[in-house]
């Protein structure tokens, strides 16, 4: 009989059939295969260190295995799963936020008492502050009349202008309606009550959230983000030229911008659009102000953050994150389009998913190929991704 253990076969059986066959998400399947390739190998019988301080034991009886695990396995840490210690900080921070949010929601909403503000007084103050700062809607007709050539980038920004105008209209309409309700000019409806609760609890109102972008921010932080996004659109409407570097995180639909990059490349080289993919080059410039002029090939973008690692500008590759730096900023990136590769995994490229928010999942945007000196499997286990909008 062949004494050699078929490790590759075992990886395939576990990862693609018995267990992996039930995994529907491609990123989850990649993680599953990364764990299997890391642990299901010949070194498993030779004292493989599963994580710092705990190695696999030599062959022994089942009872001895149980005793070895009970005595040698210390308290679980992120390192046991290939994660960075920062992930534990993130986890505990979220637990604390959830706890305080639950406590806040249990607080009474009656009168202020002892000279304090009532719920209506607080909401009226927030409402007036937002209305004072809320910009006017854009004039789509006036902007379109000034456009000489409608490029794919122009179409993207026109869509952004339209969606921002819709959001501004709904914000003003609902706030003015609630203001009249608080004054007694209108009867309070369920929609107005819901809006009042959201303003009081520092939450983004549901109707605004539907028209806006995916975000985990509380209302106060969301409004700061809203005004920053509005400024980018105002700057574009000023000269109607593609920015030197686009704040891609500040777009309603960043996928449309990436599609525009591919459309421009396809037209320029007469390539079929369906055969193109997005390629990323990380520059050595941390700030968009350092970009002198727009690139002729693709587009410069900024506003991305790494979770699970950091970018080393000197080495021009991924590196371990620094302690307590949970979401280090990425440098300005050059986004280009090229013909699709054969699909083979490169040993020095990590295919990094990019998401709109920290919740990941349905907020996926695209995959960025980032250079790495370590095996890509390391970053798969670390859960490395790029995030556009970060709430710390």
XYZ file of C-alpha atoms in Angstrom:
392
model
C 0.000 0.000 0.000
C 1.087 3.572 -0.670
C 2.060 5.157 2.649
C 2.091 8.658 1.181
C -0.896 10.734 2.261
C -2.689 12.357 -0.716
C -2.867 15.869 0.774
C -3.953 17.548 -2.477
C -6.810 15.068 -2.831
C -7.896 15.666 0.764
C -7.875 19.450 0.217
C -10.083 19.042 -2.845
C -12.491 16.612 -1.169
C -12.924 18.832 1.905
C -12.768 22.184 0.133
C -14.753 21.532 -3.037
C -17.030 18.584 -2.268
C -17.820 17.612 1.332
C -17.734 21.077 2.910
C -16.847 23.567 0.217
C -19.661 22.322 -1.988
C -22.097 23.996 0.404
C -20.335 27.385 0.201
C -22.081 29.694 -2.272
C -19.939 32.815 -1.849
C -16.699 32.799 -3.884
C -14.786 34.789 -1.244
C -15.836 32.322 1.474
C -14.725 29.417 -0.712
C -11.357 31.088 -1.238
C -10.984 31.440 2.535
C -11.905 27.780 3.036
C -9.278 26.662 0.505
C -6.698 28.966 2.113
C -7.207 27.302 5.506
C -6.950 23.856 3.937
C -3.782 24.668 1.975
C -2.223 26.122 5.144
C -3.012 23.240 7.490
C -3.769 20.123 5.415
C -0.241 19.283 4.308
C 2.617 16.943 5.172
C 4.023 19.255 7.858
C 0.887 18.492 9.899
C 2.611 15.302 11.106
C 5.920 17.041 11.755
C 4.988 19.611 14.400
C 3.302 22.296 12.286
C 2.793 25.478 14.334
C -0.908 26.185 14.063
C -0.396 29.538 15.780
C 2.293 30.991 18.072
C 2.819 28.681 21.025
C 0.745 25.742 19.800
C 2.119 23.126 17.401
C 0.613 19.864 16.216
C 1.605 16.872 18.374
C 3.343 13.729 17.129
C 1.159 10.700 16.325
C -0.554 9.405 19.477
C -3.775 7.838 20.728
C -7.097 9.705 20.646
C -7.149 10.132 24.441
C -3.654 11.636 24.365
C -4.721 14.051 21.603
C -7.595 15.249 23.789
C -5.270 15.744 26.751
C -2.733 17.586 24.591
C -5.372 20.026 23.343
C -6.861 20.537 26.825
C -3.467 21.281 28.386
C -1.662 23.092 25.555
C -4.372 25.159 23.882
C -4.476 28.585 25.489
C -7.183 31.209 25.174
C -8.117 31.849 21.556
C -6.556 34.878 19.931
C -6.937 36.406 16.437
C -3.515 34.936 15.580
C -5.036 31.449 15.845
C -7.007 32.183 12.680
C -4.380 34.186 10.822
C -5.955 37.520 11.779
C -4.116 40.633 12.962
C -4.525 41.612 16.666
C -6.278 44.776 15.462
C -9.287 42.624 14.546
C -9.904 42.001 18.256
C -9.901 45.763 18.864
C -12.484 46.142 16.095
C -14.632 43.378 17.569
C -14.593 44.795 21.102
C -15.219 48.332 19.849
C -18.290 47.160 17.956
C -19.563 45.337 21.041
C -19.192 48.510 23.114
C -20.918 50.620 20.428
C -23.833 48.185 20.260
C -24.162 48.221 24.050
C -24.219 52.025 24.344
C -26.609 52.292 21.400
C -29.006 49.880 23.097
C -28.771 51.838 26.368
C -29.454 55.107 24.524
C -32.541 53.664 22.830
C -33.930 52.639 26.237
C -33.761 56.198 27.564
C -37.119 57.959 28.128
C -38.206 60.411 25.429
C -40.479 62.569 27.510
C -40.033 66.149 28.717
C -36.609 67.542 29.497
C -37.254 68.422 33.126
C -34.968 70.491 35.352
C -34.354 72.951 32.549
C -33.326 70.251 30.040
C -34.414 70.194 26.390
C -37.465 68.197 25.377
C -37.313 65.774 22.455
C -39.160 68.279 20.244
C -36.755 71.086 21.191
C -33.713 68.985 20.348
C -35.191 67.801 17.041
C -36.158 71.391 16.115
C -32.593 72.556 16.736
C -31.122 69.744 14.592
C -33.716 70.346 11.880
C -33.005 74.085 11.685
C -29.248 73.473 11.575
C -29.558 71.045 8.648
C -31.926 73.312 6.715
C -29.576 76.284 7.157
C -26.658 74.353 5.660
C -28.547 72.312 3.051
C -27.447 73.342 -0.473
C -29.787 74.007 -3.371
C -30.512 71.408 -6.029
C -28.420 71.394 -9.198
C -29.857 72.688 -12.464
C -29.476 69.694 -14.772
C -30.560 71.676 -17.836
C -27.982 74.414 -17.244
C -25.177 71.872 -16.720
C -26.065 69.834 -19.830
C -26.117 72.995 -21.976
C -22.486 73.683 -21.017
C -21.240 70.215 -21.993
C -19.417 70.177 -25.347
C -18.508 66.485 -25.510
C -20.317 63.767 -23.583
C -17.651 61.236 -22.566
C -18.240 58.166 -20.345
C -16.814 60.160 -17.412
C -19.236 63.002 -18.114
C -22.161 60.572 -18.058
C -21.040 59.235 -14.679
C -20.859 62.696 -13.108
C -24.229 63.675 -14.601
C -25.730 60.637 -12.900
C -24.074 61.731 -9.667
C -25.524 65.232 -10.046
C -29.000 63.805 -10.639
C -28.873 61.496 -7.628
C -27.522 64.241 -5.370
C -30.355 66.546 -6.476
C -32.930 63.873 -5.679
C -31.441 63.396 -2.213
C -31.340 67.139 -1.510
C -34.970 67.475 -2.624
C -36.138 64.690 -0.305
C -34.111 66.017 2.635
C -35.549 69.513 2.273
C -39.106 68.270 1.642
C -39.182 65.981 4.690
C -37.514 68.511 7.005
C -39.866 71.350 5.996
C -42.843 69.017 6.470
C -41.641 68.007 9.952
C -41.004 71.653 10.837
C -44.617 72.479 10.014
C -45.742 69.519 12.092
C -43.739 70.680 15.108
C -45.227 74.173 14.766
C -48.753 72.754 14.615
C -49.413 73.803 11.017
C -49.750 70.138 9.941
C -50.937 67.014 11.721
C -48.078 64.687 12.673
C -48.020 61.589 10.433
C -46.215 58.266 10.934
C -43.535 59.359 8.451
C -42.939 62.576 10.390
C -42.766 60.680 13.696
C -40.220 58.278 12.191
C -38.120 61.171 10.905
C -38.252 62.859 14.320
C -37.093 59.648 16.056
C -34.203 59.306 13.592
C -33.016 62.885 14.146
C -33.256 62.452 17.922
C -31.346 59.126 17.860
C -28.642 60.451 15.496
C -29.638 57.967 12.797
C -29.893 58.543 9.060
C -33.641 58.697 8.208
C -34.827 55.725 6.169
C -36.039 57.775 3.205
C -32.697 59.567 2.969
C -30.815 56.297 3.288
C -32.733 54.780 0.364
C -31.757 57.664 -1.927
C -28.186 57.925 -0.619
C -25.180 55.587 -0.625
C -24.478 52.578 1.652
C -23.207 53.931 4.959
C -22.817 52.830 8.584
C -22.304 56.379 9.870
C -24.492 58.050 12.502
C -26.403 61.105 11.256
C -23.898 63.758 12.390
C -20.979 62.003 10.661
C -23.184 61.172 7.661
C -23.958 64.876 7.158
C -20.240 65.736 7.167
C -19.768 63.046 4.502
C -22.776 64.374 2.567
C -21.349 67.901 2.339
C -17.931 66.545 1.270
C -19.556 64.527 -1.526
C -21.554 67.577 -2.573
C -18.343 69.654 -2.771
C -16.783 67.156 -5.178
C -19.800 67.434 -7.489
C -19.755 71.251 -7.240
C -16.081 71.259 -8.247
C -16.844 69.074 -11.254
C -19.778 71.253 -12.361
C -17.449 74.277 -12.211
C -15.240 73.293 -15.167
C -16.869 69.982 -16.266
C -13.403 68.384 -16.453
C -12.469 65.016 -14.989
C -10.654 65.661 -11.670
C -6.905 65.034 -11.457
C -7.775 62.414 -8.870
C -11.354 61.329 -8.234
C -12.554 60.685 -4.698
C -14.109 57.380 -5.741
C -15.411 56.771 -2.228
C -17.514 59.935 -2.577
C -19.534 58.639 -5.541
C -23.049 57.219 -5.308
C -22.099 54.572 -7.860
C -18.330 53.901 -7.989
C -18.950 50.875 -10.244
C -20.180 53.248 -12.963
C -16.901 55.184 -12.788
C -14.886 51.979 -13.194
C -17.084 51.014 -16.148
C -16.328 54.414 -17.690
C -12.589 53.662 -17.373
C -13.126 50.437 -19.315
C -15.345 52.143 -21.915
C -12.720 54.808 -22.643
C -10.017 52.132 -23.004
C -12.244 49.968 -25.205
C -13.001 52.865 -27.576
C -9.383 54.002 -27.694
C -7.969 50.555 -28.550
C -11.058 49.132 -30.294
C -11.219 46.269 -27.794
C -14.429 44.415 -26.857
C -15.698 45.766 -23.523
C -16.652 42.293 -22.272
C -13.008 41.168 -22.428
C -11.646 43.966 -20.228
C -10.919 44.033 -16.512
C -9.829 46.664 -13.998
C -6.103 46.831 -13.168
C -4.755 48.829 -10.225
C -1.350 50.461 -9.707
C -0.627 51.957 -6.296
C 1.355 55.196 -6.558
C 3.793 56.661 -4.028
C 1.617 59.743 -3.467
C -0.497 59.742 -0.299
C -2.494 62.911 -1.032
C -4.544 63.725 -4.156
C -3.055 67.239 -4.126
C 0.281 65.676 -5.096
C -1.131 64.632 -8.483
C -0.048 67.214 -11.071
C -2.414 66.341 -13.923
C -4.955 63.706 -14.964
C -3.489 60.561 -16.469
C -4.001 59.785 -20.151
C -4.512 56.103 -19.455
C -7.191 55.329 -16.872
C -7.865 57.555 -13.870
C -6.330 58.408 -10.513
C -8.579 57.618 -7.525
C -8.242 58.085 -3.780
C -10.224 57.606 -0.590
C -9.608 53.893 0.086
C -8.640 52.314 3.419
C -7.065 48.931 4.144
C -8.506 46.579 6.751
C -6.277 43.707 7.856
C -2.965 45.075 6.538
C -1.312 48.273 5.295
C 0.499 49.474 2.192
C 4.262 49.964 2.518
C 5.161 52.813 0.153
C 8.898 52.145 0.377
C 8.574 48.442 -0.458
C 5.666 49.113 -2.851
C 3.775 46.124 -1.491
C 1.425 44.950 1.254
C 2.754 44.624 4.796
C 1.444 43.756 8.256
C -0.729 46.411 9.845
C 0.664 48.453 12.720
C -0.906 48.008 16.138
C -3.948 50.219 16.764
C -3.931 51.515 13.186
C -7.192 49.849 12.265
C -7.820 51.406 8.854
C -4.626 52.877 7.354
C -5.161 55.046 4.276
C -4.108 53.764 0.887
C -2.043 56.001 -1.410
C -3.534 57.453 -4.568
C -4.194 54.606 -6.993
C -4.103 54.520 -10.782
C -7.066 52.557 -12.105
C -6.632 51.259 -15.640
C -8.280 48.727 -17.898
C -6.600 45.810 -19.646
C -7.513 42.589 -21.416
C -8.588 39.886 -18.996
C -5.814 37.582 -17.768
C -5.961 33.809 -18.066
C -7.304 33.571 -14.526
C -4.189 31.923 -13.062
C -3.238 33.051 -9.550
C -0.037 35.108 -9.435
C 2.301 34.468 -6.513
C 3.067 38.162 -6.035
C -0.453 39.558 -6.510
C -3.231 39.432 -3.900
C -6.708 39.758 -5.358
C -8.183 42.171 -2.849
C -11.946 42.736 -2.677
C -13.029 46.376 -2.409
C -16.197 47.228 -0.475
C -18.167 50.415 0.140
C -18.540 49.869 3.908
C -17.074 47.805 6.727
C -20.077 45.477 6.617
C -18.672 44.155 3.307
C -21.121 41.625 1.827
C -23.521 43.324 -0.600
C -21.368 46.481 -0.799
C -18.727 44.782 -3.014
C -17.414 47.069 -5.778
C -14.488 45.396 -7.575
C -11.299 43.379 -7.092
C -7.940 45.181 -6.890
C -4.741 43.275 -7.591
C -2.196 44.415 -4.980
C 1.495 43.508 -4.947
C 2.687 41.317 -2.088
C 5.987 39.783 -1.053
C 4.243 37.376 1.308
C 2.105 34.514 -0.089
C -1.395 35.756 -1.020
C -2.815 33.099 1.329
C -1.529 35.131 4.282
C -3.772 38.056 3.352
C -6.738 35.772 2.668
C -6.502 34.457 6.238
C -6.036 38.016 7.537
C -9.328 39.009 5.894
C -7.634 41.847 4.025
C -9.944 44.089 2.036
C -10.124 47.708 0.953
C -12.988 49.815 2.300
C -14.292 53.074 0.847
C -16.206 54.473 3.825
C -14.828 53.872 7.315
C -16.512 54.619 10.647
C -14.035 54.506 13.558
